[in-house]
């Protein structure tokens, strides 16, 4: 076998898993990352990683139910074959991470301990304290370091990916990247390129994401012709600690371990929380969702918290919107053992001990369910065909997308503790696919035409030089434009979306985009110039911001995290059983008609002439589990479910 | 009612003064620069540096390039934003301005870490820190990444003693505070190739002290049922040049570790293990 070389962009869980699996298969890897890979955003994941396990199995759980919970939680916008493959791989992924030395919490007898997470009734989530992402990332980082010392992987840390190199046949032949210290721009020829660059939270200014989650890498692929799917599906996490530089995540595991969300029944009750008696507290999630309680799926918890503050006026603080997340009823020792890491974050940043006093939290932008469109091959069993070169390949041949920057797994709403799984799974699973792709090619990294490489570098060098010197008279400041973009996106494209606001925001974002193209940099130097790196990232946020807004504007429905009150389906109102039954029938008719129209992936292609995305739609593979209404908490849910089940049975028999 | 951090009402100030030790590049002369920002409650050092970047003007109105610094998660789990703040090495994200002003209302002083080569301003090159993890082979040498079933059963006690060690984020606070860890800065020679420079630099790092963080990681992996098979190699590394004998037991490392990792406990365990290891090797000769 001739030597293969693959460029992996991004050193979070997906990128590291991909790099080490490729190295194991004998492929040489150039690993390019904005930051030392050990500092990637995966470290911020707190709560855990899902899989069916021996205990849940004995309660009736299996991989199929993990698949079902995931697609039901995602409101059926997930592609089912990849989700099925992931669910069946999940126990194997956990076993591997255990073997790699992850310090998972243990039971008294020495088995892996599990906790419950949102959107399921089973305790599927393995965890390492409240720093599970950090622990998983370190285990993979260690393996990559091992391969690095054997010469199979070469890391390029503090390098910014600028663009894929696409030859005249449309095939990806490598990547162009820039050393963020010396500012050198260089071509990295490759047999294939894997983009594993995470989410785009910085498009919203402040989010739970790390500062480098700008989405610029995905955007650069998008502007080079890769399709982007379901951009509008942005998860807003229900519980974060508001801050002026960042909205810090407060893990769902706080609720998984028994944390209760409440507000005082009396608006802005001035008493300290611990002096408010039980009967004057409104545990609104528990009251409204008796089955799931505080562990309803994230989109629902987020909307309820938003609603209780914005519409009911019951925010704890008069000036700042927040609700209580209360752990004070749980013994300190247990809290320290299971949630120590996140409680320390709260204590450090807020100066209050959450073991003594309820935390004040509010929703924050957290995860991009959408991302680069990528292909897959369905197997006879309904999962993925192992080793098929098309698995996770974007529409640019030889360019792969995995991890948070792909779009298949989480539909319109991601379940907690499924993201770490999807990142590691896609990294490992795509190894053989990429190798097979490379084996099938007549030419590889060694014979990319030199003029293709030099042209790609020259183009990026020109962009760089133009930015440094291009706009001498302008007073446009990239940091201030970023603030404006973030404020706008947060206002119109998070929890509640309205068409008039979205349409208006698109016009404003167009203006901001034009202004961002004319920024004047306060640093025109040629050494470790963060100003120019940020300016490029900012400019590249706009194609994604426009795609999020346009996708949201066109999707006239409520699905998962995408919530438009103008298109919300009403609860049943009739008291009379016959009339109520008729309403349920109508409800189901409308549900089916809506799915005809909107149970589709939004597919965006970047149009360089209009500087806007062109939007088309693509069918979602729902062949394994037929879509059904998501009825958490709806009045009339029982009747609707009854009608729906009758129809489903009739269909199955017919 | 307790709110977040009480804005310091007694030294209510209108402006925050920030003194930054800047350096334009490796080998360049450092200089001090004063910045002034309007006071806001509940800031941290990151938000101050963001405001300085946006304003890019010193206190006397001079236009300057934004201060360069490294940051990532902003919640003290990635280790990127480590620097020296009012003389103490720590993460700048968890350095809360109201607290800093309580201690010193006059100004906040920001400097780069002291044991690593400065790349620019507050950004340093911490490659040596990661290289030390290679020296002690800080990984579990599994056969491969295929499905081979679960790992060994482990007691809750073992997990509870290993978990704190596995929280090390390679931030470098411990080595910054360590009197035995000396700065190694290798300058590139004229015409030296990337590879030759890299090789010469790593050779210099190999000769220097590995540092408390790496010793602690060696212990973590020696504790792992599979990681244990490399125990001999790790103890060789720790008893060789730049190994554990350099430690002068100042105990600064454990005092500054933001994750309160029991580094001195790890060092003591590694000390005993290397002594036994060396004696054993002596008998086996």
PDB file of C-alpha atoms in Angstrom, chain B residues 172-278:
ATOM      1  CA  UNK B 172       1.740  25.777  33.440  1.00  0.00           C
ATOM      2  CA  UNK B 173       1.016  27.570  36.727  1.00  0.00           C
ATOM      3  CA  UNK B 174       2.999  24.932  38.636  1.00  0.00           C
ATOM      4  CA  UNK B 175       6.133  25.347  36.553  1.00  0.00           C
ATOM      5  CA  UNK B 176       5.852  29.130  36.555  1.00  0.00           C
ATOM      6  CA  UNK B 177       5.953  29.101  40.353  1.00  0.00           C
ATOM      7  CA  UNK B 178       8.631  26.397  40.639  1.00  0.00           C
ATOM      8  CA  UNK B 179      12.071  27.790  41.596  1.00  0.00           C
ATOM      9  CA  UNK B 180      13.792  24.787  39.992  1.00  0.00           C
ATOM     10  CA  UNK B 181      12.079  25.134  36.634  1.00  0.00           C
ATOM     11  CA  UNK B 182      14.286  27.501  34.668  1.00  0.00           C
ATOM     12  CA  UNK B 183      13.279  29.314  31.525  1.00  0.00           C
ATOM     13  CA  UNK B 184      14.655  27.789  28.326  1.00  0.00           C
ATOM     14  CA  UNK B 185      14.515  30.077  25.324  1.00  0.00           C
ATOM     15  CA  UNK B 186      16.146  28.848  22.158  1.00  0.00           C
ATOM     16  CA  UNK B 187      16.690  31.451  19.443  1.00  0.00           C
ATOM     17  CA  UNK B 188      16.669  30.437  15.839  1.00  0.00           C
ATOM     18  CA  UNK B 189      20.030  30.620  14.076  1.00  0.00           C
ATOM     19  CA  UNK B 190      20.403  32.424  10.768  1.00  0.00           C
ATOM     20  CA  UNK B 191      19.420  30.134   7.933  1.00  0.00           C
ATOM     21  CA  UNK B 192      18.410  27.275  10.247  1.00  0.00           C
ATOM     22  CA  UNK B 193      15.707  25.044   8.782  1.00  0.00           C
ATOM     23  CA  UNK B 194      12.398  24.407  10.603  1.00  0.00           C
ATOM     24  CA  UNK B 195      13.405  20.824  11.292  1.00  0.00           C
ATOM     25  CA  UNK B 196      16.897  21.641  12.573  1.00  0.00           C
ATOM     26  CA  UNK B 197      15.559  24.379  14.849  1.00  0.00           C
ATOM     27  CA  UNK B 198      12.822  22.102  16.191  1.00  0.00           C
ATOM     28  CA  UNK B 199      15.322  19.338  16.889  1.00  0.00           C
ATOM     29  CA  UNK B 200      17.759  21.644  18.699  1.00  0.00           C
ATOM     30  CA  UNK B 201      14.923  23.163  20.739  1.00  0.00           C
ATOM     31  CA  UNK B 202      13.531  19.810  21.840  1.00  0.00           C
ATOM     32  CA  UNK B 203      17.016  18.615  22.816  1.00  0.00           C
ATOM     33  CA  UNK B 204      17.326  21.622  25.125  1.00  0.00           C
ATOM     34  CA  UNK B 205      13.866  20.910  26.573  1.00  0.00           C
ATOM     35  CA  UNK B 206      14.852  17.275  27.151  1.00  0.00           C
ATOM     36  CA  UNK B 207      17.730  18.418  29.331  1.00  0.00           C
ATOM     37  CA  UNK B 208      15.543  20.709  31.463  1.00  0.00           C
ATOM     38  CA  UNK B 209      13.302  19.816  34.410  1.00  0.00           C
ATOM     39  CA  UNK B 210      10.138  17.941  33.383  1.00  0.00           C
ATOM     40  CA  UNK B 211       8.060  19.833  35.941  1.00  0.00           C
ATOM     41  CA  UNK B 212       5.497  18.864  38.598  1.00  0.00           C
ATOM     42  CA  UNK B 213       2.613  18.455  36.125  1.00  0.00           C
ATOM     43  CA  UNK B 214       4.478  15.762  34.148  1.00  0.00           C
ATOM     44  CA  UNK B 215       5.530  13.914  37.302  1.00  0.00           C
ATOM     45  CA  UNK B 216       1.902  13.860  38.390  1.00  0.00           C
ATOM     46  CA  UNK B 217       0.781  12.546  34.990  1.00  0.00           C
ATOM     47  CA  UNK B 218       3.391   9.768  35.227  1.00  0.00           C
ATOM     48  CA  UNK B 219       1.792   8.726  38.521  1.00  0.00           C
ATOM     49  CA  UNK B 220      -1.697   8.870  36.990  1.00  0.00           C
ATOM     50  CA  UNK B 221      -0.729   6.479  34.200  1.00  0.00           C
ATOM     51  CA  UNK B 222       1.260   4.217  36.504  1.00  0.00           C
ATOM     52  CA  UNK B 223      -1.976   3.855  38.478  1.00  0.00           C
ATOM     53  CA  UNK B 224      -3.904   2.697  35.412  1.00  0.00           C
ATOM     54  CA  UNK B 225      -4.226  -1.096  35.102  1.00  0.00           C
ATOM     55  CA  UNK B 226      -2.999  -1.031  31.482  1.00  0.00           C
ATOM     56  CA  UNK B 227      -0.934   2.160  31.739  1.00  0.00           C
ATOM     57  CA  UNK B 228       1.171   0.374  34.350  1.00  0.00           C
ATOM     58  CA  UNK B 229       3.043  -1.635  31.700  1.00  0.00           C
ATOM     59  CA  UNK B 230       5.082   1.499  30.905  1.00  0.00           C
ATOM     60  CA  UNK B 231       5.882   2.141  34.572  1.00  0.00           C
ATOM     61  CA  UNK B 232       9.551   1.230  34.077  1.00  0.00           C
ATOM     62  CA  UNK B 233       9.985   3.624  31.143  1.00  0.00           C
ATOM     63  CA  UNK B 234       8.289   6.433  33.062  1.00  0.00           C
ATOM     64  CA  UNK B 235      10.467   5.901  36.114  1.00  0.00           C
ATOM     65  CA  UNK B 236      13.537   5.804  33.843  1.00  0.00           C
ATOM     66  CA  UNK B 237      12.531   9.191  32.498  1.00  0.00           C
ATOM     67  CA  UNK B 238      11.937  10.538  35.998  1.00  0.00           C
ATOM     68  CA  UNK B 239      15.276   9.279  37.309  1.00  0.00           C
ATOM     69  CA  UNK B 240      17.239  10.589  34.309  1.00  0.00           C
ATOM     70  CA  UNK B 241      18.403  14.065  33.339  1.00  0.00           C
ATOM     71  CA  UNK B 242      15.860  16.775  34.228  1.00  0.00           C
ATOM     72  CA  UNK B 243      13.956  14.251  36.327  1.00  0.00           C
ATOM     73  CA  UNK B 244      12.552  14.249  39.802  1.00  0.00           C
ATOM     74  CA  UNK B 245      15.893  14.862  41.554  1.00  0.00           C
ATOM     75  CA  UNK B 246      15.695  18.482  40.379  1.00  0.00           C
ATOM     76  CA  UNK B 247      12.682  19.090  42.646  1.00  0.00           C
ATOM     77  CA  UNK B 248      13.776  21.177  45.635  1.00  0.00           C
ATOM     78  CA  UNK B 249      10.554  20.578  47.560  1.00  0.00           C
ATOM     79  CA  UNK B 250       9.605  24.271  47.598  1.00  0.00           C
ATOM     80  CA  UNK B 251       5.932  23.198  47.331  1.00  0.00           C
ATOM     81  CA  UNK B 252       5.030  26.295  45.308  1.00  0.00           C
ATOM     82  CA  UNK B 253       3.469  24.103  42.621  1.00  0.00           C
ATOM     83  CA  UNK B 254       0.676  22.785  44.780  1.00  0.00           C
ATOM     84  CA  UNK B 255      -0.015  26.248  46.181  1.00  0.00           C
ATOM     85  CA  UNK B 256      -0.684  27.813  42.769  1.00  0.00           C
ATOM     86  CA  UNK B 257      -2.449  24.915  41.002  1.00  0.00           C
ATOM     87  CA  UNK B 258      -5.881  26.240  40.020  1.00  0.00           C
ATOM     88  CA  UNK B 259      -7.338  22.734  40.111  1.00  0.00           C
ATOM     89  CA  UNK B 260      -5.820  21.994  43.536  1.00  0.00           C
ATOM     90  CA  UNK B 261      -4.163  18.872  42.182  1.00  0.00           C
ATOM     91  CA  UNK B 262      -2.127  17.157  44.942  1.00  0.00           C
ATOM     92  CA  UNK B 263       1.121  17.669  43.000  1.00  0.00           C
ATOM     93  CA  UNK B 264       3.418  17.264  45.988  1.00  0.00           C
ATOM     94  CA  UNK B 265       1.743  13.962  46.865  1.00  0.00           C
ATOM     95  CA  UNK B 266       2.427  12.792  43.315  1.00  0.00           C
ATOM     96  CA  UNK B 267       6.023  14.000  43.570  1.00  0.00           C
ATOM     97  CA  UNK B 268       6.523  12.151  46.874  1.00  0.00           C
ATOM     98  CA  UNK B 269       5.085   8.953  45.389  1.00  0.00           C
ATOM     99  CA  UNK B 270       7.214   9.329  42.279  1.00  0.00           C
ATOM    100  CA  UNK B 271      10.258   9.939  44.496  1.00  0.00           C
ATOM    101  CA  UNK B 272       9.748   6.685  46.376  1.00  0.00           C
ATOM    102  CA  UNK B 273       9.002   4.765  43.184  1.00  0.00           C
ATOM    103  CA  UNK B 274      12.091   6.038  41.351  1.00  0.00           C
ATOM    104  CA  UNK B 275      14.326   5.246  44.328  1.00  0.00           C
ATOM    105  CA  UNK B 276      13.032   1.675  44.418  1.00  0.00           C
ATOM    106  CA  UNK B 277      13.290   1.469  40.654  1.00  0.00           C
ATOM    107  CA  UNK B 278      16.938   2.574  40.667  1.00  0.00           C
TER     108      UNK B 278
END
